[in-house]
Coordinates of C-alpha atoms in Angstrom, one line a residue:
G185 CA 101.5 -35.8 -41.8
D186 CA 101.2 -33.3 -38.9
I187 CA 104.5 -32.3 -37.4
Y188 CA 105.1 -31.0 -33.7
E189 CA 108.2 -29.6 -32.3
G190 CA 108.5 -28.5 -28.6
E191 CA 107.7 -29.5 -25.1
G192 CA 105.8 -32.4 -23.9
K193 CA 105.0 -34.9 -21.3
S194 CA 103.2 -38.3 -21.4
D195 CA 103.3 -38.3 -25.2
Q196 CA 101.3 -35.2 -25.3
F197 CA 102.2 -31.5 -26.3
D198 CA 102.4 -29.6 -23.2
G199 CA 104.1 -26.2 -22.8
S200 CA 105.5 -24.2 -25.7
G201 CA 105.8 -25.6 -29.2
K202 CA 105.2 -25.4 -32.9
M203 CA 102.7 -27.5 -34.8
T204 CA 102.3 -27.8 -38.5
L205 CA 99.4 -29.6 -39.9
K206 CA 99.1 -31.3 -43.2
S207 CA 96.2 -28.9 -44.1
G208 CA 98.8 -26.1 -44.1
V209 CA 98.1 -24.6 -40.6
V210 CA 100.9 -23.7 -38.6
Y211 CA 100.6 -22.8 -34.9
E212 CA 103.2 -21.6 -32.5
G213 CA 102.5 -21.1 -28.9
A214 CA 101.2 -22.7 -25.7
F215 CA 99.8 -26.3 -25.5
K216 CA 98.1 -28.1 -22.6
Q217 CA 97.4 -31.8 -22.7
G218 CA 97.9 -32.0 -26.4
K219 CA 95.6 -29.2 -27.2
R220 CA 96.1 -25.3 -28.1
N221 CA 95.7 -23.6 -24.7
G222 CA 96.9 -20.1 -23.7
N223 CA 98.6 -17.7 -26.0
G224 CA 99.5 -18.5 -29.6
V225 CA 99.9 -17.5 -33.2
Q226 CA 98.2 -19.4 -35.9
L227 CA 98.8 -19.1 -39.7
Y228 CA 96.2 -20.3 -42.1
P229 CA 96.6 -21.7 -45.7
D230 CA 94.6 -18.7 -47.1
G231 CA 96.9 -16.2 -45.6
S232 CA 95.1 -15.4 -42.5
K233 CA 96.8 -14.8 -39.2
Y234 CA 95.4 -15.1 -35.6
T235 CA 97.2 -13.9 -32.6
G236 CA 95.6 -14.3 -29.3
T237 CA 94.3 -16.7 -26.6
W238 CA 93.2 -20.4 -27.1
L239 CA 91.1 -22.9 -25.2
N240 CA 90.6 -26.5 -26.2
D241 CA 92.0 -26.1 -29.6
K242 CA 89.7 -23.1 -30.3
R243 CA 90.1 -19.3 -30.3
N244 CA 88.6 -18.2 -27.1
G245 CA 89.2 -14.8 -25.3
P246 CA 90.8 -11.8 -26.7
G247 CA 92.6 -11.8 -29.9
T248 CA 93.3 -10.4 -33.3
L249 CA 92.4 -12.0 -36.7
V250 CA 93.9 -10.5 -39.8
K251 CA 92.6 -11.8 -43.2
K252 CA 94.6 -11.8 -46.6
D253 CA 92.2 -9.2 -48.0
G254 CA 93.3 -6.7 -45.3
S255 CA 90.1 -7.0 -43.2
Q256 CA 90.9 -7.3 -39.4
Y257 CA 89.0 -8.2 -36.3
T258 CA 90.2 -7.3 -32.8
G259 CA 88.2 -8.2 -29.8
S260 CA 86.8 -11.4 -28.0
F261 CA 86.2 -14.7 -29.3
K262 CA 84.3 -17.8 -28.2
D263 CA 84.6 -21.3 -29.7
D264 CA 86.4 -19.7 -32.9
L265 CA 83.6 -17.0 -33.5
F266 CA 83.5 -13.1 -32.8
Q267 CA 81.7 -13.0 -29.4
G268 CA 81.2 -10.0 -27.1
E269 CA 82.9 -6.6 -27.7
G270 CA 85.1 -6.1 -30.8
K271 CA 86.2 -4.0 -33.6
L272 CA 85.9 -5.0 -37.3
R273 CA 87.6 -3.3 -40.1
A274 CA 86.3 -4.5 -43.4
A275 CA 88.6 -4.6 -46.6
N276 CA 86.5 -1.8 -48.1
G277 CA 87.4 0.6 -45.2
D278 CA 84.1 0.4 -43.2
E279 CA 84.8 0.0 -39.5
Y280 CA 82.5 -1.5 -36.9
L281 CA 82.8 -1.1 -33.1
G282 CA 80.4 -2.8 -30.8
A283 CA 78.7 -6.0 -30.0
F284 CA 79.0 -9.4 -31.7
D285 CA 77.0 -12.7 -31.2
K286 CA 78.0 -16.0 -32.8
G287 CA 80.3 -14.4 -35.4
H288 CA 78.1 -11.5 -36.5
M289 CA 77.4 -8.0 -35.5
N290 CA 74.5 -8.3 -33.2
G291 CA 73.5 -5.7 -30.6
Q292 CA 74.4 -2.0 -30.2
G293 CA 77.3 -0.7 -32.2
A294 CA 78.7 2.1 -34.4
L295 CA 79.5 1.5 -38.1
T296 CA 81.7 4.2 -39.7
F297 CA 81.6 3.8 -43.6
S298 CA 84.4 4.5 -45.9
D299 CA 82.5 7.6 -47.2
G300 CA 82.4 9.2 -43.8
S301 CA 78.8 8.3 -42.8
V302 CA 78.3 6.9 -39.3
Y303 CA 75.5 4.7 -38.1
T304 CA 74.9 4.2 -34.4
G305 CA 72.5 1.9 -33.1
S306 CA 71.1 -1.6 -33.3
F307 CA 72.3 -4.6 -35.4
V308 CA 71.0 -8.0 -36.2
N309 CA 73.1 -10.5 -38.0
D310 CA 75.3 -7.8 -39.5
K311 CA 72.5 -5.5 -40.7
R312 CA 71.0 -2.3 -39.4
T313 CA 67.8 -3.5 -37.7
G314 CA 65.9 -1.9 -34.9
Q315 CA 66.5 1.8 -33.6
G316 CA 69.4 3.9 -35.0
T317 CA 70.8 7.1 -36.3
L318 CA 72.6 7.4 -39.5
K319 CA 74.7 10.8 -40.1
R320 CA 76.1 11.6 -43.6
P321 CA 79.0 14.0 -44.2
S322 CA 76.5 16.2 -46.1
G323 CA 74.7 17.1 -42.8
S324 CA 71.8 14.8 -43.4
Q325 CA 70.6 12.7 -40.6
Y326 CA 68.0 9.9 -39.9
T327 CA 66.9 8.8 -36.6
G328 CA 64.4 5.9 -36.3
A329 CA 63.4 2.4 -37.2
W330 CA 65.5 0.3 -39.5
K331 CA 65.0 -3.2 -41.1
D332 CA 67.8 -5.0 -43.1
N333 CA 69.9 -1.9 -43.6
K334 CA 66.8 0.1 -44.8
R335 CA 64.9 2.8 -43.1
H336 CA 61.6 1.0 -42.3
G337 CA 59.0 2.3 -39.7
Q338 CA 58.7 5.5 -37.9
G339 CA 61.7 7.9 -38.1
T340 CA 62.9 11.5 -38.6
Q341 CA 64.8 12.4 -41.7
S342 CA 66.5 15.9 -42.1
L343 CA 65.9 17.6 -45.2
L344 CA 68.6 19.6 -47.2
S345 CA 68.3 22.4 -49.7
N346 CA 71.5 23.6 -51.4
G347 CA 73.5 21.9 -48.5
V348 CA 71.4 23.4 -45.7
V349 CA 69.1 21.6 -43.3
I350 CA 65.7 23.2 -43.9
G351 CA 63.6 21.0 -41.6
D352 CA 62.7 17.3 -40.9
Y353 CA 60.3 14.9 -42.3
V354 CA 58.7 13.1 -39.5
G355 CA 56.8 10.0 -40.5
E356 CA 56.8 6.5 -41.8
Y357 CA 59.4 4.7 -44.1
R358 CA 58.7 1.4 -45.9
D359 CA 61.7 -0.2 -47.5
D360 CA 63.8 3.0 -47.4
I361 CA 61.0 5.0 -49.1
P362 CA 58.8 7.7 -47.4
Y363 CA 55.2 6.1 -47.0
S364 CA 52.0 8.1 -46.4
P365 CA 48.4 6.7 -47.4
S366 CA 47.5 10.3 -48.2
G367 CA 50.4 11.3 -50.3
K368 CA 51.1 14.2 -48.0
F369 CA 54.3 14.1 -45.8
K370 CA 54.7 16.0 -42.7
V371 CA 57.7 18.3 -42.5
V372 CA 58.7 20.3 -39.5
L373 CA 60.5 23.4 -40.7
K374 CA 63.6 24.9 -38.6
D375 CA 61.3 27.6 -37.3
G376 CA 58.9 25.0 -36.0
K377 CA 56.3 25.6 -38.7
V378 CA 54.6 22.3 -39.9
V379 CA 53.9 21.9 -43.6
F380 CA 52.9 19.0 -45.8
A381 CA 55.0 18.1 -48.7
T382 CA 54.6 15.8 -51.6
Y383 CA 57.4 13.1 -52.7
R384 CA 58.5 12.0 -56.0
D385 CA 61.7 10.8 -57.6
K386 CA 63.3 10.7 -54.4
L387 CA 62.8 14.2 -53.5
F388 CA 60.4 16.1 -51.1
Y389 CA 58.6 19.2 -52.5
L390 CA 57.3 21.7 -50.0
P391 CA 54.2 23.6 -50.8

């Protein structure tokens, strides 16, 4: 069964103590009226560890959750879920700094990918959705509308030739692919000149 060692009054845990649940969860920290309240550390059977504040047996307030796979969240919690401002580092090295809601990336934030690319903008349920900018180490940059991690809607995409930005495609994307009913795509060159390119096999071809 469950085991509790520590301070108490009126047959309830109160003060500092250690609780070991039959589920394998081990909590050490502050209790109030039989519940985890205040600062404490909890170890989970899957190897995860939470260090931070508690309210009524749930993670509430500032804390850090480290998972067995190496991923880590540091920030605000509400009723066990990520809520408010926080920093999440995924096991693959991606790192997000920004707003969370109900356990997911929601609102404004910056996501730095392990390859060095950086997205800054709007998120909805962990996905790039809304307005945002993606900068790649190559020098390529897209600013505009996103939907479900794909460029979708109006935007501006820089175009590179031999590693050098030569201009910008200004127009519409649909599911990450440039879209134009006429098959001609507006490109603004670095000198301000406007030309209309064609697009095939993931490449723009200038006239």
